[in-house]
mmCIF file of C-alpha atoms in Angstrom:
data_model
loop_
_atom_site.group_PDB
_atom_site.id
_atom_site.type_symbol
_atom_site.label_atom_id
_atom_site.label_comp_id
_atom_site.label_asym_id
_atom_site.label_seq_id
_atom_site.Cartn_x
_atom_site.Cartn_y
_atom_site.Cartn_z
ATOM 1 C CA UNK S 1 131.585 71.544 97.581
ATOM 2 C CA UNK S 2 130.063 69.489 94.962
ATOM 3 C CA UNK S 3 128.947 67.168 97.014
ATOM 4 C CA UNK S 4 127.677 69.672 99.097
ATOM 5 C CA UNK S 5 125.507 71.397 96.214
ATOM 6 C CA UNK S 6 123.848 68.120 95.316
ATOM 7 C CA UNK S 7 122.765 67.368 98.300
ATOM 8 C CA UNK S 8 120.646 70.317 98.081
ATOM 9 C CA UNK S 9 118.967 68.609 94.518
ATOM 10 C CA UNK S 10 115.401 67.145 95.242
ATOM 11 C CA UNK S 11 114.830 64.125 92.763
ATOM 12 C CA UNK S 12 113.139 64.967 89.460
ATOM 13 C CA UNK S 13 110.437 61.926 90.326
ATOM 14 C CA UNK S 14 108.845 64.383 93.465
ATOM 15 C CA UNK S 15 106.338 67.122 92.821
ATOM 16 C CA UNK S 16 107.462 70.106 91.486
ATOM 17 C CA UNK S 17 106.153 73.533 92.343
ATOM 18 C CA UNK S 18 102.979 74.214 90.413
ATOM 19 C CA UNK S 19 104.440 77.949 89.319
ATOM 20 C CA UNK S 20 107.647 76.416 88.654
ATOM 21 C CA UNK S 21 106.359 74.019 86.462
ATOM 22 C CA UNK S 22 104.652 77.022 84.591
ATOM 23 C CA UNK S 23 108.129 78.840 84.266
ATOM 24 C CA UNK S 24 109.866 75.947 83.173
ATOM 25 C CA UNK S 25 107.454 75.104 80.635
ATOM 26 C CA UNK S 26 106.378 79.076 79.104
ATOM 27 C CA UNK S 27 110.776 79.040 79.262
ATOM 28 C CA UNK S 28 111.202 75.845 77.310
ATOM 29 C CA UNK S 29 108.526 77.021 74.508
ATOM 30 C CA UNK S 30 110.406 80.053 74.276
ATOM 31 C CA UNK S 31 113.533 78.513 74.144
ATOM 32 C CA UNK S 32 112.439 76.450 70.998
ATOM 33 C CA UNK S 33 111.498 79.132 69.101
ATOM 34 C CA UNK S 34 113.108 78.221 65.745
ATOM 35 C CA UNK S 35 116.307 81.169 65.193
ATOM 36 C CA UNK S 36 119.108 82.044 62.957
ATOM 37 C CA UNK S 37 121.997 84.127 63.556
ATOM 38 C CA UNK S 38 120.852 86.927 60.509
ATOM 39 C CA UNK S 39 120.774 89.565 63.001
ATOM 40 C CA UNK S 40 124.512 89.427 65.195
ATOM 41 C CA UNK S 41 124.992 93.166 65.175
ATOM 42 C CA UNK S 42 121.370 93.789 67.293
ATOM 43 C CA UNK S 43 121.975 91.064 70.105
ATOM 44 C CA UNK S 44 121.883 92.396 72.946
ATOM 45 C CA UNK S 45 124.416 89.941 74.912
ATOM 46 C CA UNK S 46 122.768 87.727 77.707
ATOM 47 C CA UNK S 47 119.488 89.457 77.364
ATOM 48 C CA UNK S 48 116.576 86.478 78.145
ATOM 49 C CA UNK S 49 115.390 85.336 74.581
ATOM 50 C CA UNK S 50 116.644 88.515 73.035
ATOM 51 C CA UNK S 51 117.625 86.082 69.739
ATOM 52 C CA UNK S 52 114.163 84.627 69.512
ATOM 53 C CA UNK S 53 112.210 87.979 69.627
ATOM 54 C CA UNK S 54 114.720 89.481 66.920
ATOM 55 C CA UNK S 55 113.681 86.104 64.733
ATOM 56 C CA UNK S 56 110.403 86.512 65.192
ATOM 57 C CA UNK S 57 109.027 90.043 65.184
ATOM 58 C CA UNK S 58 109.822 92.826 62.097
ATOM 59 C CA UNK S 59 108.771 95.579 65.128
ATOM 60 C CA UNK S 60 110.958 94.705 67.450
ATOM 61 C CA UNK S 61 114.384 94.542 65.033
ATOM 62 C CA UNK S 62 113.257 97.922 63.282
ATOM 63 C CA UNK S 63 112.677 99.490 67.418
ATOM 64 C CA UNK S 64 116.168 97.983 67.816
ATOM 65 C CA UNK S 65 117.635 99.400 64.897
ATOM 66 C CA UNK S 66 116.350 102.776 65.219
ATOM 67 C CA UNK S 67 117.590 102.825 68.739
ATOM 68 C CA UNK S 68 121.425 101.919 68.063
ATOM 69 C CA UNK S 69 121.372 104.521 65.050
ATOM 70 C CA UNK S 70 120.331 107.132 67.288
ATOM 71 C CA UNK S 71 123.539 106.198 69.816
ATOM 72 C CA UNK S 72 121.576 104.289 72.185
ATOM 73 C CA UNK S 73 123.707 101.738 74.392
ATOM 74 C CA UNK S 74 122.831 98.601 76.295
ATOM 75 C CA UNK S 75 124.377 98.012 79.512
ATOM 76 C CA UNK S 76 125.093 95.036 81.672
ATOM 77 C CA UNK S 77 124.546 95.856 85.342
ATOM 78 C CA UNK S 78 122.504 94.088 88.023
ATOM 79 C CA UNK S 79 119.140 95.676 87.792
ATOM 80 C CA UNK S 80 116.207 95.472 90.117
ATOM 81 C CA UNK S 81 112.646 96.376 88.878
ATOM 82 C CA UNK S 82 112.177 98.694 91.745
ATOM 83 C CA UNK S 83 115.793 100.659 90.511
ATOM 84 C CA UNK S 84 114.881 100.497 87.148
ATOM 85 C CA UNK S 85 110.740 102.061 87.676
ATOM 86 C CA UNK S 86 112.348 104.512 90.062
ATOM 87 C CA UNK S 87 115.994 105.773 88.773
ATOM 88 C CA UNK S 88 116.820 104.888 85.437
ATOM 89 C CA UNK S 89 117.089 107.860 83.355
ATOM 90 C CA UNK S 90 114.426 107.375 80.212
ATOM 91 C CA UNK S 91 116.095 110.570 78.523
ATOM 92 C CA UNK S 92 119.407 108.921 78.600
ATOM 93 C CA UNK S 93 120.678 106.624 75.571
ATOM 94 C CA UNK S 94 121.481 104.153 77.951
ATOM 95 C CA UNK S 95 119.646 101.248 79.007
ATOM 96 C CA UNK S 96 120.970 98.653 82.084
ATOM 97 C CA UNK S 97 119.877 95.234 81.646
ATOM 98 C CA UNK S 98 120.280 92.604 84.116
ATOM 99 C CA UNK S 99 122.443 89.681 82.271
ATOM 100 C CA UNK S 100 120.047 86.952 83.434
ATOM 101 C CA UNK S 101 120.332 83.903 80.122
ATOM 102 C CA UNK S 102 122.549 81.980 81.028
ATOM 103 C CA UNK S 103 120.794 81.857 84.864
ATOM 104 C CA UNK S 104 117.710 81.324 83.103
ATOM 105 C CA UNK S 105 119.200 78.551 80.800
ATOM 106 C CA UNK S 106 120.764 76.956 83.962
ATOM 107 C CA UNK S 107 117.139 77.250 85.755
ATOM 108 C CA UNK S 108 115.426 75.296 82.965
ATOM 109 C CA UNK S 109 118.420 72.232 81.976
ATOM 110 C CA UNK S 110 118.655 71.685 86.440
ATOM 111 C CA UNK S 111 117.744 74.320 88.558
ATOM 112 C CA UNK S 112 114.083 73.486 88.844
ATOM 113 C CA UNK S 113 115.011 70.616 90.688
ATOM 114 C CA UNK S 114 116.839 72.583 93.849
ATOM 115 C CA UNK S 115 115.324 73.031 96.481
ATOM 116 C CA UNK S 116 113.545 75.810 97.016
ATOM 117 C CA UNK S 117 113.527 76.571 92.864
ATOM 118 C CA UNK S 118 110.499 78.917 93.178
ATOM 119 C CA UNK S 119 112.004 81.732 95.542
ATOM 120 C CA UNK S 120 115.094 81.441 93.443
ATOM 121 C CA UNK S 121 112.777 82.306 90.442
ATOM 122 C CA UNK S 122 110.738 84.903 91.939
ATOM 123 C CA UNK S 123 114.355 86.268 93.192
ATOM 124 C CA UNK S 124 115.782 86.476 89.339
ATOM 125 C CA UNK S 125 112.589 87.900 88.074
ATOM 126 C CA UNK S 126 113.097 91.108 90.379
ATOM 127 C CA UNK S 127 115.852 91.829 88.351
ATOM 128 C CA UNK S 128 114.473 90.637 84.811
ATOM 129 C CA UNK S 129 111.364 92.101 84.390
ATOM 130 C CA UNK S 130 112.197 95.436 83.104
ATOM 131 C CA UNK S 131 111.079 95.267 78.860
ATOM 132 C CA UNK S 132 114.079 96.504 77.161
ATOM 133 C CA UNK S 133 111.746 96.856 73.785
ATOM 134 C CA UNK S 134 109.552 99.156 75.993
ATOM 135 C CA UNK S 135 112.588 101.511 77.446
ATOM 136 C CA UNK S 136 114.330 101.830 74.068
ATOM 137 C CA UNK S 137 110.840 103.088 72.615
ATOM 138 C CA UNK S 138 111.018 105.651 74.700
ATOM 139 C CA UNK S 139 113.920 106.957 73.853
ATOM 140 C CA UNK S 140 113.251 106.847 69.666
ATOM 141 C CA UNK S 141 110.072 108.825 70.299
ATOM 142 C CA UNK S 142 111.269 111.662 72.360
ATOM 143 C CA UNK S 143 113.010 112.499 69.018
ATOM 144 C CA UNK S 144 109.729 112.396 66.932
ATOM 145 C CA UNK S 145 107.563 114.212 69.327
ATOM 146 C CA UNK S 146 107.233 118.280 68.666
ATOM 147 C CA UNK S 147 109.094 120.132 71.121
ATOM 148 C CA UNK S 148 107.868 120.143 74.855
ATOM 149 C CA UNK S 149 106.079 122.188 77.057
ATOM 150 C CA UNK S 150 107.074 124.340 79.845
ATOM 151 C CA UNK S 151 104.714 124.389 82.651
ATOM 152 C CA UNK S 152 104.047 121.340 84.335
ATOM 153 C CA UNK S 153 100.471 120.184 83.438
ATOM 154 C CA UNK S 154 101.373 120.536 80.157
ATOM 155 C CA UNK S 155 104.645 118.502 80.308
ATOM 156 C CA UNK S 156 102.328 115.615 82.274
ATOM 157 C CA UNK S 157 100.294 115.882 79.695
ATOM 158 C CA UNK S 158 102.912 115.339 77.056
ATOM 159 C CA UNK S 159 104.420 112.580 79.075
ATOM 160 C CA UNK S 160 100.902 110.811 79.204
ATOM 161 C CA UNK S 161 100.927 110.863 75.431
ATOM 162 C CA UNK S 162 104.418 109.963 74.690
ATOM 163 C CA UNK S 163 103.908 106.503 77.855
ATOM 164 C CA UNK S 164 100.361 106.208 75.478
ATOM 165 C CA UNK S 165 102.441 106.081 72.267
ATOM 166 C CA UNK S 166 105.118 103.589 74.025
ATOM 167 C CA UNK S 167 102.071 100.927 75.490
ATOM 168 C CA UNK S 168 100.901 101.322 71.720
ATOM 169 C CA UNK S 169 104.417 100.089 70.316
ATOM 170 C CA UNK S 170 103.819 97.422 73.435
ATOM 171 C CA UNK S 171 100.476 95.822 72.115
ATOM 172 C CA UNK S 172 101.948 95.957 67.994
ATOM 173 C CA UNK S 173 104.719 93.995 69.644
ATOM 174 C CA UNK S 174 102.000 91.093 70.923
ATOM 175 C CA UNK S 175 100.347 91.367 68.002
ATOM 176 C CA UNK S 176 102.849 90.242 65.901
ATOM 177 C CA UNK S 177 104.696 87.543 68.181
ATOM 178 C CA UNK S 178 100.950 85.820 68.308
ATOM 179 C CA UNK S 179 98.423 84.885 71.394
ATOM 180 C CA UNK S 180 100.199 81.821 72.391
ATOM 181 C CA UNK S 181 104.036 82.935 72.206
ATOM 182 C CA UNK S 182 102.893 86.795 73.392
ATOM 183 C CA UNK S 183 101.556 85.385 76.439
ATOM 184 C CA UNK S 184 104.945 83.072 77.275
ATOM 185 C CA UNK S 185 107.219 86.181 76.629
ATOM 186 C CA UNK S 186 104.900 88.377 78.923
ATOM 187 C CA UNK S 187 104.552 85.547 82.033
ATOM 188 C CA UNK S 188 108.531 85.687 81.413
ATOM 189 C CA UNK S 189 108.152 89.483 81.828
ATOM 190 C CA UNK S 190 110.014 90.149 79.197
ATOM 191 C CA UNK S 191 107.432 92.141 77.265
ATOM 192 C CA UNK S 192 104.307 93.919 78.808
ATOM 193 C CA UNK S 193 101.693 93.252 76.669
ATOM 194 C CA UNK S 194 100.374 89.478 74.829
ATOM 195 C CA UNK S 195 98.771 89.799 72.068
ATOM 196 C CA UNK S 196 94.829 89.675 71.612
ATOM 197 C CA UNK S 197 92.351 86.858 70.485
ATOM 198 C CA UNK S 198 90.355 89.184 68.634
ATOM 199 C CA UNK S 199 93.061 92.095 67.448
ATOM 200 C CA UNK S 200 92.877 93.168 64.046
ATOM 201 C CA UNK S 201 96.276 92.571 63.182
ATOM 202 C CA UNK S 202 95.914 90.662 59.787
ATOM 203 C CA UNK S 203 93.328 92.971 58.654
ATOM 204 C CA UNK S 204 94.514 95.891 56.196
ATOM 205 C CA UNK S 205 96.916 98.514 57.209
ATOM 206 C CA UNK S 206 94.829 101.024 57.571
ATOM 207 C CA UNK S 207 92.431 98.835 59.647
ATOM 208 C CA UNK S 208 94.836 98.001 61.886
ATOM 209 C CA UNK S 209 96.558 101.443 62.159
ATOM 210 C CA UNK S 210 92.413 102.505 63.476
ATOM 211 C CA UNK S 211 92.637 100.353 65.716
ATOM 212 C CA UNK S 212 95.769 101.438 67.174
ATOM 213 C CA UNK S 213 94.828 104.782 67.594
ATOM 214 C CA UNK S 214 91.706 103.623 69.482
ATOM 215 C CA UNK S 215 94.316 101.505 72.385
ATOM 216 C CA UNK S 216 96.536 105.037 71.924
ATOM 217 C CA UNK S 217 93.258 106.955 72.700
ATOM 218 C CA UNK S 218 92.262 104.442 75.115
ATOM 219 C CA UNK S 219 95.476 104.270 77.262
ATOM 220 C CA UNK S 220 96.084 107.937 77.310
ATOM 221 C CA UNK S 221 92.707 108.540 78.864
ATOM 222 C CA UNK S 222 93.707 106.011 81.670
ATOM 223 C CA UNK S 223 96.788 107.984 82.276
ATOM 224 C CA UNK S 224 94.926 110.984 82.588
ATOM 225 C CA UNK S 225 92.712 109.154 85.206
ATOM 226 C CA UNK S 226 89.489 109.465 83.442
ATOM 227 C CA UNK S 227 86.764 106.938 85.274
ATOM 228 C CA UNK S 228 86.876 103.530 83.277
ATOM 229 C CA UNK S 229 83.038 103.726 82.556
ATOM 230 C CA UNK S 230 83.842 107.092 80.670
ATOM 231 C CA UNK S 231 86.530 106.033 78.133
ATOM 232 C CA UNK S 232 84.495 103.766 75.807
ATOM 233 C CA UNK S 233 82.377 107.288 75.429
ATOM 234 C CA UNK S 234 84.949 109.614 74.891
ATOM 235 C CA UNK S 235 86.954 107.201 72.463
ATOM 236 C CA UNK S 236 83.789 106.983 70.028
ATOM 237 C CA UNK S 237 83.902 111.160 70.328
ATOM 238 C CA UNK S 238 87.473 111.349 69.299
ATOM 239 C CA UNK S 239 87.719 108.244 67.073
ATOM 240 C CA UNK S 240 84.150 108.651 65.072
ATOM 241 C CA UNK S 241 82.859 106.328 62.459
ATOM 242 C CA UNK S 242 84.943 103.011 64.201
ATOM 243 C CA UNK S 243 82.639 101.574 66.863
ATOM 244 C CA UNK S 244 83.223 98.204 66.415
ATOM 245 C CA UNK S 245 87.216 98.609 66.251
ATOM 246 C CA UNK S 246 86.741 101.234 69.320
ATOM 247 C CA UNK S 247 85.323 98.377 71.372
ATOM 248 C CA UNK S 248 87.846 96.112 70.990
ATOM 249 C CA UNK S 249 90.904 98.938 71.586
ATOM 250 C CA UNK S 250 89.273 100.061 74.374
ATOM 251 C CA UNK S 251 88.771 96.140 76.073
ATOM 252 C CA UNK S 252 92.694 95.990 75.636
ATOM 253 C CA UNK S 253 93.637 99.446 76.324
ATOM 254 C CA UNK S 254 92.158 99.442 79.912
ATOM 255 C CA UNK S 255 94.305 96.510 80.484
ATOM 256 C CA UNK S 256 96.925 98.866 81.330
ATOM 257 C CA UNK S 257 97.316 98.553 85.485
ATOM 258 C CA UNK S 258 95.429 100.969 87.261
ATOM 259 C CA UNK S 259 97.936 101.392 89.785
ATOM 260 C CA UNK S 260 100.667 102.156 87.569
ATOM 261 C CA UNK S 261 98.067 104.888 86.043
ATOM 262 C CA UNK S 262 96.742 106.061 89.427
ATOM 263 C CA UNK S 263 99.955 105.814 91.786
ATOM 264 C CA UNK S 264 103.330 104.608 90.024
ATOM 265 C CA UNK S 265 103.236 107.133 86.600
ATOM 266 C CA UNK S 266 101.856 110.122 88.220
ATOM 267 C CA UNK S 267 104.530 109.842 91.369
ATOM 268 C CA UNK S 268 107.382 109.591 88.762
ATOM 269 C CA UNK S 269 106.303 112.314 86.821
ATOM 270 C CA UNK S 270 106.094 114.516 90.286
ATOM 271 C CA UNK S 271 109.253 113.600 91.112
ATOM 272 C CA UNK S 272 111.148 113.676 87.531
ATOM 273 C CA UNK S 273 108.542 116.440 85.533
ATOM 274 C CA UNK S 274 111.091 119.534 85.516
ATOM 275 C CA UNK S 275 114.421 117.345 84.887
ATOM 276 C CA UNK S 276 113.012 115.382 81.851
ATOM 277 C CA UNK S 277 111.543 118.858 80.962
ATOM 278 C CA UNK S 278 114.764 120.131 80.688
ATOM 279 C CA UNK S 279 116.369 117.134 79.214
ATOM 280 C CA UNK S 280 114.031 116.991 76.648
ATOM 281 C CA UNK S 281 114.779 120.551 75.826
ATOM 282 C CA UNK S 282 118.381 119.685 75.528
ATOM 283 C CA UNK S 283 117.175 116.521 72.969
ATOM 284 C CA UNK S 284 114.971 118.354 70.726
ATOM 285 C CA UNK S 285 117.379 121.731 70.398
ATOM 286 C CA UNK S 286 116.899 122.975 67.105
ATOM 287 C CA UNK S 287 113.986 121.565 66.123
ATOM 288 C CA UNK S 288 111.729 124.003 64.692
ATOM 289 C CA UNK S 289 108.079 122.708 65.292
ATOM 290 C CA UNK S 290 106.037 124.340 67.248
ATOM 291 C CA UNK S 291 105.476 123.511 70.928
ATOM 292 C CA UNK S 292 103.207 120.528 71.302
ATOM 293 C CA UNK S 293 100.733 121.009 74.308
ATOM 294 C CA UNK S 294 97.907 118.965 74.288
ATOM 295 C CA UNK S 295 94.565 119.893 75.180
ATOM 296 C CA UNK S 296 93.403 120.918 78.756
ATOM 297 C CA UNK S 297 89.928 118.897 77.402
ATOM 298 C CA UNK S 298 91.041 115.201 76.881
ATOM 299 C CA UNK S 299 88.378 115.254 74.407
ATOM 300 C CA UNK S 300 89.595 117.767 72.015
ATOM 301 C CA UNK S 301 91.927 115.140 70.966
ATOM 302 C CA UNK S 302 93.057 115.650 66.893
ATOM 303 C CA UNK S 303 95.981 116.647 66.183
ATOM 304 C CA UNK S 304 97.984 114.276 68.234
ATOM 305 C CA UNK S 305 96.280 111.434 66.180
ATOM 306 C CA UNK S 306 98.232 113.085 63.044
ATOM 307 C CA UNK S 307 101.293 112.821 65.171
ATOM 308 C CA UNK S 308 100.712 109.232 66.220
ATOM 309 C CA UNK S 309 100.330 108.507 62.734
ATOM 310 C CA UNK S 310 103.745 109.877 61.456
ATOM 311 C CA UNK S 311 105.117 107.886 64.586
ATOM 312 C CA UNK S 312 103.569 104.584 63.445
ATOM 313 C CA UNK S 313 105.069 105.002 60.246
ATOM 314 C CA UNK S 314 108.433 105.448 61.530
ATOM 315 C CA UNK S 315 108.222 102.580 63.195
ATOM 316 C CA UNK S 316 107.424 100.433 60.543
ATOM 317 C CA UNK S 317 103.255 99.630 61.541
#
């Protein structure tokens, strides 16, 4: 058998695969990312470079944090993208993961040198690309959000905010891992968004918090399927007085994919709307806010900014 399995090896002195080289080397720079063991009780076992984001970003340890005080559970199961997008309950404080390190460790030390390396990597990220950051997010914010709606327009619309509010969390998280190491963990797919060259990030708090509400702004319009040419417009109208920050949220904001906007979001939500209506219901029981709809007029945008606010502060930005 062994002899068998190297006979399948190609010798390292040959050409490797251009976008295996890439995958081997964005892996490797992860993989070197300096790391201590301070945090044991938020690794999330076998989870691809799990260790290294918990060493290196104060956003993603508080997100984790906040999500095993709530209950929330990780769970080891083979899990495809397409399963994931398309069945995975996002009410339910329990996430599957696909338990892919050690495959991934294996890939970089010898597995780049089988034959036939790149299908076997485009095979394991089908069933690693899934940002466990992103899905616990969702579930710490359905407890901060007011009470939902009823009819269905409105719960879209309160879906479109809460996904908004989620991307947000997203971008903070390439923000702080920097360009250069966002970038690696996203081409890994283990986050969605890198970070930006010219992000405000190091400027003040408050700066930075504008700025945030302009991708917030930015990315719920897209949701919403307003016409790209139209956001930059309607951003300045909601978000007065921060042109120059508005310009720069919106740039990165409409790097959300349009076909997740236009096709994969609004099909979930036509499929899922009246379940995670009711499961929401069950979530927020007893809380005494009043019902937040959002406006029928995407620009009478306001209050929800107040909201996002109290959100970002929860979560530590």
């Amino acid at each position: 058998m062994l002899a068998c399995a190297m006979a399948k090896m190609i010798s390292t002195k040959q050409k490797i695969n251009k976008e295996v080289k890439n995958f081997i080397e964005d892996a490797n720079l992860l993989f070197k990312v300096p790391i201590s063991q301070k945090f044991p009780k938020l690794v999330v076992s076998e989870l691809p470079f799990d260790v290294q984001l918990l060493n290196l970003s104060s956003l993603y340890r508080h997100s984790r944090k906040l999500y095993l005080k709530l209950g929330g559970v990780f769970s080891p199961k083979l899990c495809s993208t397409m399963r994931g997008l398309s069945t995975q309950d996002l009410f339910k404080n329990e996430i599957e993961y696909t338990p892919a390190l050690s495959e991934l460790k294996w890939m970089c030390e010898l597995g780049y040198q089988v034959n036939g390396a790149d299908d076997h990597i485009y095979s394991l990220l089908q069933f690693t690309e899934i940002s466990v950051f992103h899905e616990q997010n969702h579930r710490i914010i359905w407890r901060e959000l007011p009470p939902v709606p009823e009819e269905k327009e409105d719960v879209q619309r309160y879906l479109n905010f809460a996904e908004s509010l989620v991307v947000t969390l997203d971008m903070a998280l390439g923000d702080q891992l920097g360009l250069k190491l966002s970038t690696a963990f996203e081409r890994m797919k283990v986050i969605y968004h890198p970070g930006a060259k010219d992000s405000p990030a190091k400027s003040s708090k408050a700066e930075y918090r504008k700025y945030l509400l302009g991708i917030l702004a930015t990315t719920y319009y897209a949701l919403e399927t307003m016409h790209h040419d139209d956001v930059a417009a309607a951003v300045d109208y909601v978000l007065p007085g921060q042109k120059a920050l508005n310009r720069k949220a919106v740039k990165r904001g409409l790097t959300l994919s349009e076909l997740f906007a236009r096709v994969t979001n609004p099909g979930w939500q036509n499929i899922f709307w009246k379940s995670g209506q009711q499961k929401l219901q069950k979530i927020q029981a007893g809380d005494k806010a009043d019902t937040f709809y959002l406006p029928a007029d995407p620009l009478d945008l306001e209050e929800e900014f107040v909201v996002a606010l109290r959100i970002f502060d929860h979560f530590g930005l």
